[in-house]
GROMACS .gro file of N, CA and C in nm:
model
  330
    1MET      N    1  -9.674  -0.014  -3.928
    1MET     CA    2  -9.765  -0.101  -3.993
    1MET      C    3  -9.714  -0.189  -4.087
    2ASP      N    4  -9.728  -0.312  -4.090
    2ASP     CA    5  -9.648  -0.413  -4.187
    2ASP      C    6  -9.715  -0.390  -4.322
    3ASP      N    7  -9.840  -0.398  -4.341
    3ASP     CA    8  -9.903  -0.389  -4.474
    3ASP      C    9 -10.022  -0.311  -4.460
    4PRO      N   10 -10.016  -0.187  -4.492
    4PRO     CA   11 -10.130  -0.095  -4.493
    4PRO      C   12 -10.252  -0.131  -4.596
    5ARG      N   13 -10.209  -0.179  -4.711
    5ARG     CA   14 -10.309  -0.232  -4.798
    5ARG      C   15 -10.390  -0.335  -4.745
    6GLN      N   16 -10.326  -0.451  -4.676
    6GLN     CA   17 -10.400  -0.544  -4.627
    6GLN      C   18 -10.491  -0.507  -4.510
    7ALA      N   19 -10.447  -0.414  -4.429
    7ALA     CA   20 -10.534  -0.363  -4.328
    7ALA      C   21 -10.644  -0.288  -4.375
    8LEU      N   22 -10.634  -0.217  -4.472
    8LEU     CA   23 -10.734  -0.141  -4.532
    8LEU      C   24 -10.847  -0.229  -4.607
    9GLU      N   25 -10.783  -0.332  -4.677
    9GLU     CA   26 -10.867  -0.419  -4.752
    9GLU      C   27 -10.952  -0.511  -4.637
   10THR      N   28 -10.894  -0.542  -4.527
   10THR     CA   29 -10.963  -0.615  -4.424
   10THR      C   30 -11.081  -0.531  -4.369
   11GLU      N   31 -11.045  -0.394  -4.359
   11GLU     CA   32 -11.151  -0.315  -4.294
   11GLU      C   33 -11.254  -0.292  -4.400
   12ARG      N   34 -11.226  -0.285  -4.531
   12ARG     CA   35 -11.322  -0.266  -4.638
   12ARG      C   36 -11.427  -0.385  -4.635
   13VAL      N   37 -11.367  -0.508  -4.626
   13VAL     CA   38 -11.445  -0.635  -4.637
   13VAL      C   39 -11.542  -0.625  -4.506
   14ARG      N   40 -11.478  -0.589  -4.396
   14ARG     CA   41 -11.556  -0.586  -4.274
   14ARG      C   42 -11.672  -0.498  -4.281
   15ASN      N   43 -11.654  -0.390  -4.328
   15ASN     CA   44 -11.761  -0.281  -4.357
   15ASN      C   45 -11.869  -0.324  -4.450
   16GLU      N   46 -11.819  -0.383  -4.559
   16GLU     CA   47 -11.911  -0.428  -4.668
   16GLU      C   48 -12.000  -0.533  -4.608
   17ARG      N   49 -11.950  -0.626  -4.526
   17ARG     CA   50 -12.025  -0.733  -4.456
   17ARG      C   51 -12.131  -0.671  -4.361
   18LEU      N   52 -12.078  -0.565  -4.274
   18LEU     CA   53 -12.165  -0.503  -4.190
   18LEU      C   54 -12.270  -0.437  -4.263
   19LEU      N   55 -12.256  -0.369  -4.369
   19LEU     CA   56 -12.338  -0.294  -4.441
   19LEU      C   57 -12.448  -0.386  -4.506
   20ALA      N   58 -12.409  -0.507  -4.549
   20ALA     CA   59 -12.500  -0.596  -4.602
   20ALA      C   60 -12.596  -0.652  -4.494
   21ASP      N   61 -12.534  -0.681  -4.379
   21ASP     CA   62 -12.614  -0.737  -4.257
   21ASP      C   63 -12.710  -0.617  -4.216
   22VAL      N   64 -12.668  -0.506  -4.212
   22VAL     CA   65 -12.760  -0.396  -4.162
   22VAL      C   66 -12.872  -0.376  -4.257
   23GLU      N   67 -12.849  -0.382  -4.391
   23GLU     CA   68 -12.954  -0.353  -4.502
   23GLU      C   69 -13.042  -0.485  -4.487
   24ARG      N   70 -12.993  -0.590  -4.467
   24ARG     CA   71 -13.085  -0.717  -4.440
   24ARG      C   72 -13.164  -0.703  -4.316
   25SER      N   73 -13.112  -0.651  -4.207
   25SER     CA   74 -13.191  -0.628  -4.086
   25SER      C   75 -13.295  -0.522  -4.112
   26MET      N   76 -13.263  -0.421  -4.179
   26MET     CA   77 -13.350  -0.306  -4.212
   26MET      C   78 -13.477  -0.359  -4.297
   27ARG      N   79 -13.449  -0.443  -4.388
   27ARG     CA   80 -13.550  -0.507  -4.461
   27ARG      C   81 -13.647  -0.587  -4.374
   28ASP      N   82 -13.589  -0.657  -4.278
   28ASP     CA   83 -13.653  -0.741  -4.176
   28ASP      C   84 -13.747  -0.653  -4.091
   29VAL      N   85 -13.696  -0.542  -4.057
   29VAL     CA   86 -13.768  -0.445  -3.973
   29VAL      C   87 -13.891  -0.383  -4.045
   30SER      N   88 -13.860  -0.360  -4.173
   30SER     CA   89 -13.978  -0.315  -4.273
   30SER      C   90 -14.070  -0.413  -4.285
   31ASP      N   91 -14.030  -0.540  -4.302
   31ASP     CA   92 -14.128  -0.638  -4.330
   31ASP      C   93 -14.211  -0.675  -4.195
   32ALA      N   94 -14.150  -0.662  -4.081
   32ALA     CA   95 -14.225  -0.668  -3.962
   32ALA      C   96 -14.333  -0.552  -3.952
   33ARG      N   97 -14.292  -0.449  -3.989
   33ARG     CA   98 -14.382  -0.327  -3.976
   33ARG      C   99 -14.494  -0.343  -4.075
   34LEU      N  100 -14.493  -0.412  -4.187
   34LEU     CA  101 -14.610  -0.445  -4.263
   34LEU      C  102 -14.718  -0.520  -4.190
   35ASP      N  103 -14.679  -0.615  -4.098
   35ASP     CA  104 -14.764  -0.693  -4.021
   35ASP      C  105 -14.810  -0.623  -3.900
   36ALA      N  106 -14.758  -0.512  -3.861
   36ALA     CA  107 -14.799  -0.452  -3.743
   36ALA      C  108 -14.898  -0.332  -3.759
   37ASN      N  109 -14.954  -0.291  -3.654
   37ASN     CA  110 -15.064  -0.184  -3.656
   37ASN      C  111 -14.992  -0.060  -3.705
   38SER      N  112 -15.056   0.013  -3.797
   38SER     CA  113 -14.986   0.139  -3.857
   38SER      C  114 -14.984   0.255  -3.769
   39ASP      N  115 -15.049   0.248  -3.643
   39ASP     CA  116 -15.064   0.359  -3.551
   39ASP      C  117 -14.930   0.357  -3.460
   40ASP      N  118 -14.825   0.415  -3.499
   40ASP     CA  119 -14.697   0.408  -3.419
   40ASP      C  120 -14.708   0.464  -3.283
   41GLU      N  121 -14.798   0.577  -3.269
   41GLU     CA  122 -14.821   0.659  -3.150
   41GLU      C  123 -14.887   0.562  -3.035
   42HIS      N  124 -14.982   0.490  -3.075
   42HIS     CA  125 -15.044   0.403  -2.989
   42HIS      C  126 -15.010   0.249  -2.978
   43ASP      N  127 -14.933   0.214  -3.073
   43ASP     CA  128 -14.883   0.080  -3.083
   43ASP      C  129 -14.751   0.061  -3.010
   44PRO      N  130 -14.740  -0.025  -2.892
   44PRO     CA  131 -14.609  -0.043  -2.833
   44PRO      C  132 -14.499  -0.100  -2.923
   45GLU      N  133 -14.529  -0.170  -3.023
   45GLU     CA  134 -14.441  -0.221  -3.120
   45GLU      C  135 -14.393  -0.116  -3.220
   46GLY      N  136 -14.479  -0.026  -3.249
   46GLY     CA  137 -14.439   0.079  -3.331
   46GLY      C  138 -14.313   0.171  -3.287
   47ALA      N  139 -14.318   0.185  -3.169
   47ALA     CA  140 -14.210   0.269  -3.101
   47ALA      C  141 -14.063   0.192  -3.121
   48THR      N  142 -14.075   0.062  -3.090
   48THR     CA  143 -13.959  -0.019  -3.088
   48THR      C  144 -13.918  -0.036  -3.237
   49LEU      N  145 -14.017  -0.065  -3.327
   49LEU     CA  146 -13.960  -0.066  -3.468
   49LEU      C  147 -13.901   0.063  -3.516
   50ALA      N  148 -13.959   0.172  -3.478
   50ALA     CA  149 -13.905   0.305  -3.520
   50ALA      C  150 -13.763   0.330  -3.466
   51TRP      N  151 -13.738   0.292  -3.330
   51TRP     CA  152 -13.612   0.283  -3.282
   51TRP      C  153 -13.526   0.204  -3.340
   52GLU      N  154 -13.571   0.084  -3.383
   52GLU     CA  155 -13.470  -0.008  -3.457
   52GLU      C  156 -13.436   0.049  -3.587
   53ARG      N  157 -13.526   0.093  -3.655
   53ARG     CA  158 -13.491   0.159  -3.785
   53ARG      C  159 -13.395   0.268  -3.772
   54GLY      N  160 -13.431   0.357  -3.689
   54GLY     CA  161 -13.319   0.460  -3.653
   54GLY      C  162 -13.184   0.422  -3.605
   55SER      N  163 -13.177   0.325  -3.538
   55SER     CA  164 -13.041   0.262  -3.481
   55SER      C  165 -12.975   0.192  -3.607
   56LEU      N  166 -13.056   0.124  -3.691
   56LEU     CA  167 -12.987   0.043  -3.789
   56LEU      C  168 -12.947   0.152  -3.897
   57GLY      N  169 -13.017   0.256  -3.917
   57GLY     CA  170 -12.982   0.369  -4.014
   57GLY      C  171 -12.850   0.438  -3.968
   58ALA      N  172 -12.839   0.451  -3.847
   58ALA     CA  173 -12.707   0.507  -3.799
   58ALA      C  174 -12.583   0.426  -3.811
   59VAL      N  175 -12.608   0.292  -3.804
   59VAL     CA  176 -12.502   0.200  -3.820
   59VAL      C  177 -12.467   0.192  -3.967
   60ARG      N  178 -12.569   0.189  -4.039
   60ARG     CA  179 -12.558   0.179  -4.201
   60ARG      C  180 -12.481   0.311  -4.247
   61ASP      N  181 -12.522   0.419  -4.186
   61ASP     CA  182 -12.452   0.540  -4.229
   61ASP      C  183 -12.306   0.555  -4.188
   62ASP      N  184 -12.272   0.490  -4.066
   62ASP     CA  185 -12.129   0.479  -4.027
   62ASP      C  186 -12.058   0.397  -4.110
   63ALA      N  187 -12.115   0.272  -4.156
   63ALA     CA  188 -12.039   0.177  -4.234
   63ALA      C  189 -12.015   0.239  -4.375
   64ARG      N  190 -12.117   0.311  -4.420
   64ARG     CA  191 -12.095   0.379  -4.559
   64ARG      C  192 -11.979   0.478  -4.541
   65GLU      N  193 -11.971   0.569  -4.443
   65GLU     CA  194 -11.878   0.651  -4.417
   65GLU      C  195 -11.734   0.592  -4.402
   66ARG      N  196 -11.732   0.480  -4.335
   66ARG     CA  197 -11.607   0.408  -4.309
   66ARG      C  198 -11.554   0.366  -4.444
   67LEU      N  199 -11.656   0.305  -4.519
   67LEU     CA  200 -11.605   0.264  -4.656
   67LEU      C  201 -11.548   0.376  -4.743
   68ARG      N  202 -11.619   0.487  -4.732
   68ARG     CA  203 -11.563   0.609  -4.809
   68ARG      C  204 -11.426   0.639  -4.766
   69LEU      N  205 -11.396   0.649  -4.636
   69LEU     CA  206 -11.269   0.676  -4.575
   69LEU      C  207 -11.167   0.563  -4.618
   70VAL      N  208 -11.200   0.450  -4.609
   70VAL     CA  209 -11.113   0.337  -4.655
   70VAL      C  210 -11.075   0.342  -4.811
   71ASP      N  211 -11.173   0.384  -4.892
   71ASP     CA  212 -11.148   0.396  -5.025
   71ASP      C  213 -11.055   0.507  -5.055
   72ALA      N  214 -11.069   0.625  -4.978
   72ALA     CA  215 -10.988   0.733  -4.990
   72ALA      C  216 -10.835   0.704  -4.951
   73ALA      N  217 -10.822   0.619  -4.847
   73ALA     CA  218 -10.698   0.586  -4.802
   73ALA      C  219 -10.635   0.493  -4.894
   74LEU      N  220 -10.706   0.408  -4.964
   74LEU     CA  221 -10.647   0.324  -5.072
   74LEU      C  222 -10.605   0.400  -5.193
   75ALA      N  223 -10.674   0.507  -5.217
   75ALA     CA  224 -10.634   0.600  -5.333
   75ALA      C  225 -10.512   0.658  -5.301
   76ARG      N  226 -10.497   0.713  -5.167
   76ARG     CA  227 -10.376   0.778  -5.126
   76ARG      C  228 -10.258   0.681  -5.139
   77LEU      N  229 -10.281   0.550  -5.100
   77LEU     CA  230 -10.175   0.459  -5.106
   77LEU      C  231 -10.137   0.439  -5.250
   78ASP      N  232 -10.231   0.441  -5.344
   78ASP     CA  233 -10.189   0.422  -5.492
   78ASP      C  234 -10.124   0.548  -5.535
   79ALA      N  235 -10.160   0.665  -5.484
   79ALA     CA  236 -10.089   0.793  -5.517
   79ALA      C  237  -9.965   0.820  -5.457
   80GLY      N  238  -9.933   0.721  -5.359
   80GLY     CA  239  -9.797   0.751  -5.290
   80GLY      C  240  -9.805   0.861  -5.180
   81THR      N  241  -9.929   0.892  -5.141
   81THR     CA  242  -9.939   1.000  -5.040
   81THR      C  243  -9.979   0.934  -4.904
   82TYR      N  244 -10.011   0.801  -4.898
   82TYR     CA  245 -10.063   0.757  -4.772
   82TYR      C  246  -9.957   0.775  -4.665
   83GLY      N  247 -10.009   0.810  -4.559
   83GLY     CA  248  -9.914   0.813  -4.431
   83GLY      C  249  -9.864   0.958  -4.413
   84ARG      N  250  -9.909   1.053  -4.502
   84ARG     CA  251  -9.857   1.186  -4.498
   84ARG      C  252 -10.011   1.262  -4.456
   85CYS      N  253  -9.992   1.357  -4.361
   85CYS     CA  254 -10.108   1.442  -4.325
   85CYS      C  255 -10.162   1.528  -4.452
   86ALA      N  256 -10.284   1.508  -4.460
   86ALA     CA  257 -10.354   1.579  -4.576
   86ALA      C  258 -10.363   1.737  -4.547
   87VAL      N  259 -10.341   1.775  -4.432
   87VAL     CA  260 -10.343   1.913  -4.390
   87VAL      C  261 -10.208   1.973  -4.396
   88GLY      N  262 -10.117   1.920  -4.328
   88GLY     CA  263  -9.987   1.982  -4.323
   88GLY      C  264  -9.874   1.912  -4.383
   89GLY      N  265  -9.893   1.783  -4.452
   89GLY     CA  266  -9.798   1.710  -4.528
   89GLY      C  267  -9.698   1.638  -4.432
   90GLU      N  268  -9.708   1.646  -4.306
   90GLU     CA  269  -9.602   1.579  -4.220
   90GLU      C  270  -9.648   1.438  -4.208
   91PRO      N  271  -9.549   1.347  -4.177
   91PRO     CA  272  -9.588   1.203  -4.165
   91PRO      C  273  -9.680   1.180  -4.052
   92ILE      N  274  -9.774   1.094  -4.071
   92ILE     CA  275  -9.871   1.046  -3.961
   92ILE      C  276  -9.801   0.936  -3.882
   93PRO      N  277  -9.785   0.956  -3.750
   93PRO     CA  278  -9.738   0.863  -3.668
   93PRO      C  279  -9.773   0.718  -3.705
   94GLU      N  280  -9.685   0.621  -3.693
   94GLU     CA  281  -9.721   0.488  -3.721
   94GLU      C  282  -9.819   0.429  -3.624
   95ALA      N  283  -9.827   0.470  -3.493
   95ALA     CA  284  -9.910   0.426  -3.406
   95ALA      C  285 -10.049   0.474  -3.439
   96ARG      N  286 -10.060   0.585  -3.500
   96ARG     CA  287 -10.204   0.630  -3.544
   96ARG      C  288 -10.244   0.549  -3.665
   97LEU      N  289 -10.172   0.522  -3.749
   97LEU     CA  290 -10.205   0.453  -3.866
   97LEU      C  291 -10.227   0.300  -3.820
   98ASP      N  292 -10.160   0.234  -3.721
   98ASP     CA  293 -10.204   0.117  -3.679
   98ASP      C  294 -10.321   0.112  -3.608
   99ALA      N  295 -10.373   0.227  -3.543
   99ALA     CA  296 -10.504   0.227  -3.484
   99ALA      C  297 -10.621   0.259  -3.584
  100VAL      N  298 -10.582   0.348  -3.676
  100VAL     CA  299 -10.676   0.400  -3.762
  100VAL      C  300 -10.614   0.397  -3.910
  101PRO      N  301 -10.610   0.292  -3.977
  101PRO     CA  302 -10.526   0.275  -4.104
  101PRO      C  303 -10.588   0.374  -4.200
  102TRP      N  304 -10.709   0.423  -4.197
  102TRP     CA  305 -10.762   0.515  -4.294
  102TRP      C  306 -10.727   0.659  -4.263
  103ALA      N  307 -10.660   0.681  -4.152
  103ALA     CA  308 -10.651   0.834  -4.117
  103ALA      C  309 -10.582   0.912  -4.216
  104ALA      N  310 -10.628   1.019  -4.238
  104ALA     CA  311 -10.588   1.104  -4.341
  104ALA      C  312 -10.500   1.233  -4.278
  105THR      N  313 -10.507   1.244  -4.152
  105THR     CA  314 -10.442   1.344  -4.095
  105THR      C  315 -10.352   1.300  -3.961
  106CYS      N  316 -10.265   1.381  -3.930
  106CYS     CA  317 -10.190   1.340  -3.805
  106CYS      C  318 -10.270   1.388  -3.686
  107VAL      N  319 -10.217   1.353  -3.574
  107VAL     CA  320 -10.298   1.365  -3.446
  107VAL      C  321 -10.329   1.515  -3.431
  108ALA      N  322 -10.239   1.610  -3.454
  108ALA     CA  323 -10.262   1.749  -3.434
  108ALA      C  324 -10.367   1.808  -3.524
  109HIS      N  325 -10.381   1.743  -3.640
  109HIS     CA  326 -10.490   1.805  -3.724
  109HIS      C  327 -10.608   1.713  -3.722
  110ALA      N  328 -10.613   1.608  -3.652
  110ALA     CA  329 -10.741   1.530  -3.639
  110ALA      C  330 -10.844   1.607  -3.568
   0.00000   0.00000   0.00000
């Protein structure tokens, strides 16, 4: 990997934008719900809105977790431990770090 900090910062920005977009979409779904029938069981739109909320919530949770992992990787970079397996201490293969720059473990410990 040429510049792990740049890769991590790029991933951080991507997930911050995703999180902002998802939160905006969640507000839109909530606003749409205000104008809808409050009986989800009998309202065909209610099930759709509930599914959308659930899907957006899952994407939001994934983006938050990814941000946490990226921040942890940046902390390891600052501490000088980036690229070493957090379990066994061995080097994490460069191909793994290229694919998953926030990886904290080698392939064997993943």
